[in-house]
């Protein structure tokens, strides 16, 4: 793992980890959401903002976001 961080928003917990896939091939950002008691509409807004921020940060570093996978 190259780095990790976490934050709370509207009673929900968010954490993300940056890791390398293969040797010099690609990078991956894993985002985990811990659901709180707040309504899911607030969660969708907070998560959307977090994912947008990560995509923009990745692009600013010259990397190209390729795929987003969502697991329930």
PDB file of C-alpha atoms in Angstrom:
ATOM      1  CA  UNK A   1       0.000   0.000   0.000  1.00  0.00           C
ATOM      2  CA  UNK A   2       1.379   3.382  -1.008  1.00  0.00           C
ATOM      3  CA  UNK A   3      -0.939   5.532   1.114  1.00  0.00           C
ATOM      4  CA  UNK A   4      -4.179   5.635   3.070  1.00  0.00           C
ATOM      5  CA  UNK A   5      -6.568   8.220   4.484  1.00  0.00           C
ATOM      6  CA  UNK A   6     -10.034   8.462   5.991  1.00  0.00           C
ATOM      7  CA  UNK A   7     -12.762  11.004   6.673  1.00  0.00           C
ATOM      8  CA  UNK A   8     -16.264  11.263   8.114  1.00  0.00           C
ATOM      9  CA  UNK A   9     -19.176  13.080   6.491  1.00  0.00           C
ATOM     10  CA  UNK A  10     -22.818  13.230   7.555  1.00  0.00           C
ATOM     11  CA  UNK A  11     -22.301  10.360   9.995  1.00  0.00           C
ATOM     12  CA  UNK A  12     -20.782   8.047   7.371  1.00  0.00           C
ATOM     13  CA  UNK A  13     -17.153   6.923   7.387  1.00  0.00           C
ATOM     14  CA  UNK A  14     -15.016   6.907   4.259  1.00  0.00           C
ATOM     15  CA  UNK A  15     -11.553   5.432   3.846  1.00  0.00           C
ATOM     16  CA  UNK A  16      -9.373   5.006   0.804  1.00  0.00           C
ATOM     17  CA  UNK A  17      -6.097   3.306   0.014  1.00  0.00           C
ATOM     18  CA  UNK A  18      -3.708   3.829  -2.874  1.00  0.00           C
ATOM     19  CA  UNK A  19      -1.938   0.688  -4.014  1.00  0.00           C
ATOM     20  CA  UNK A  20       0.120  -0.476  -6.967  1.00  0.00           C
ATOM     21  CA  UNK A  21      -1.160  -3.260  -9.209  1.00  0.00           C
ATOM     22  CA  UNK A  22       1.638  -5.345 -10.648  1.00  0.00           C
ATOM     23  CA  UNK A  23       5.180  -4.062 -11.050  1.00  0.00           C
ATOM     24  CA  UNK A  24       4.941  -0.593 -12.556  1.00  0.00           C
ATOM     25  CA  UNK A  25       1.749  -1.424 -14.435  1.00  0.00           C
ATOM     26  CA  UNK A  26      -1.045   0.520 -12.746  1.00  0.00           C
ATOM     27  CA  UNK A  27      -2.362   2.089  -9.556  1.00  0.00           C
ATOM     28  CA  UNK A  28      -5.615   1.424  -7.735  1.00  0.00           C
ATOM     29  CA  UNK A  29      -7.638   3.549  -5.311  1.00  0.00           C
ATOM     30  CA  UNK A  30      -9.821   1.409  -3.042  1.00  0.00           C
ATOM     31  CA  UNK A  31     -12.676   3.353  -1.404  1.00  0.00           C
ATOM     32  CA  UNK A  32     -14.601   1.865   1.537  1.00  0.00           C
ATOM     33  CA  UNK A  33     -17.806   3.374   2.946  1.00  0.00           C
ATOM     34  CA  UNK A  34     -19.022   2.623   6.484  1.00  0.00           C
ATOM     35  CA  UNK A  35     -22.720   3.439   6.601  1.00  0.00           C
ATOM     36  CA  UNK A  36     -23.962   5.635   9.424  1.00  0.00           C
ATOM     37  CA  UNK A  37     -27.463   6.555  10.541  1.00  0.00           C
ATOM     38  CA  UNK A  38     -27.877   9.523   8.162  1.00  0.00           C
ATOM     39  CA  UNK A  39     -30.244   9.161   5.177  1.00  0.00           C
ATOM     40  CA  UNK A  40     -28.777   7.542   2.077  1.00  0.00           C
ATOM     41  CA  UNK A  41     -29.427  10.662  -0.026  1.00  0.00           C
ATOM     42  CA  UNK A  42     -26.801  12.451   2.074  1.00  0.00           C
ATOM     43  CA  UNK A  43     -24.489   9.469   1.620  1.00  0.00           C
ATOM     44  CA  UNK A  44     -24.879   9.615  -2.164  1.00  0.00           C
ATOM     45  CA  UNK A  45     -24.000  13.321  -2.169  1.00  0.00           C
ATOM     46  CA  UNK A  46     -20.935  12.858   0.059  1.00  0.00           C
ATOM     47  CA  UNK A  47     -19.712   9.788  -1.831  1.00  0.00           C
ATOM     48  CA  UNK A  48     -20.204  11.473  -5.201  1.00  0.00           C
ATOM     49  CA  UNK A  49     -18.124  14.438  -4.037  1.00  0.00           C
ATOM     50  CA  UNK A  50     -15.381  12.137  -2.710  1.00  0.00           C
ATOM     51  CA  UNK A  51     -15.171  10.118  -5.939  1.00  0.00           C
ATOM     52  CA  UNK A  52     -15.139  13.298  -8.040  1.00  0.00           C
ATOM     53  CA  UNK A  53     -12.281  14.676  -5.917  1.00  0.00           C
ATOM     54  CA  UNK A  54     -10.272  11.457  -6.358  1.00  0.00           C
ATOM     55  CA  UNK A  55     -10.812  11.386 -10.134  1.00  0.00           C
ATOM     56  CA  UNK A  56      -9.663  15.007 -10.444  1.00  0.00           C
ATOM     57  CA  UNK A  57      -6.605  14.385  -8.235  1.00  0.00           C
ATOM     58  CA  UNK A  58      -5.648  11.334 -10.309  1.00  0.00           C
ATOM     59  CA  UNK A  59      -5.987  13.303 -13.554  1.00  0.00           C
ATOM     60  CA  UNK A  60      -3.893  16.161 -12.116  1.00  0.00           C
ATOM     61  CA  UNK A  61      -1.068  13.641 -11.573  1.00  0.00           C
ATOM     62  CA  UNK A  62      -1.201  12.618 -15.229  1.00  0.00           C
ATOM     63  CA  UNK A  63      -2.922   9.292 -14.613  1.00  0.00           C
ATOM     64  CA  UNK A  64      -6.046   8.165 -16.445  1.00  0.00           C
ATOM     65  CA  UNK A  65      -8.977   6.780 -14.421  1.00  0.00           C
ATOM     66  CA  UNK A  66     -10.077   3.676 -16.287  1.00  0.00           C
ATOM     67  CA  UNK A  67     -12.794   1.907 -14.339  1.00  0.00           C
ATOM     68  CA  UNK A  68     -14.959   2.186 -11.273  1.00  0.00           C
ATOM     69  CA  UNK A  69     -16.315  -0.951  -9.653  1.00  0.00           C
ATOM     70  CA  UNK A  70     -19.031  -0.859  -7.031  1.00  0.00           C
ATOM     71  CA  UNK A  71     -19.650  -3.763  -4.710  1.00  0.00           C
ATOM     72  CA  UNK A  72     -22.521  -4.029  -2.273  1.00  0.00           C
TER      73      UNK A  72
END
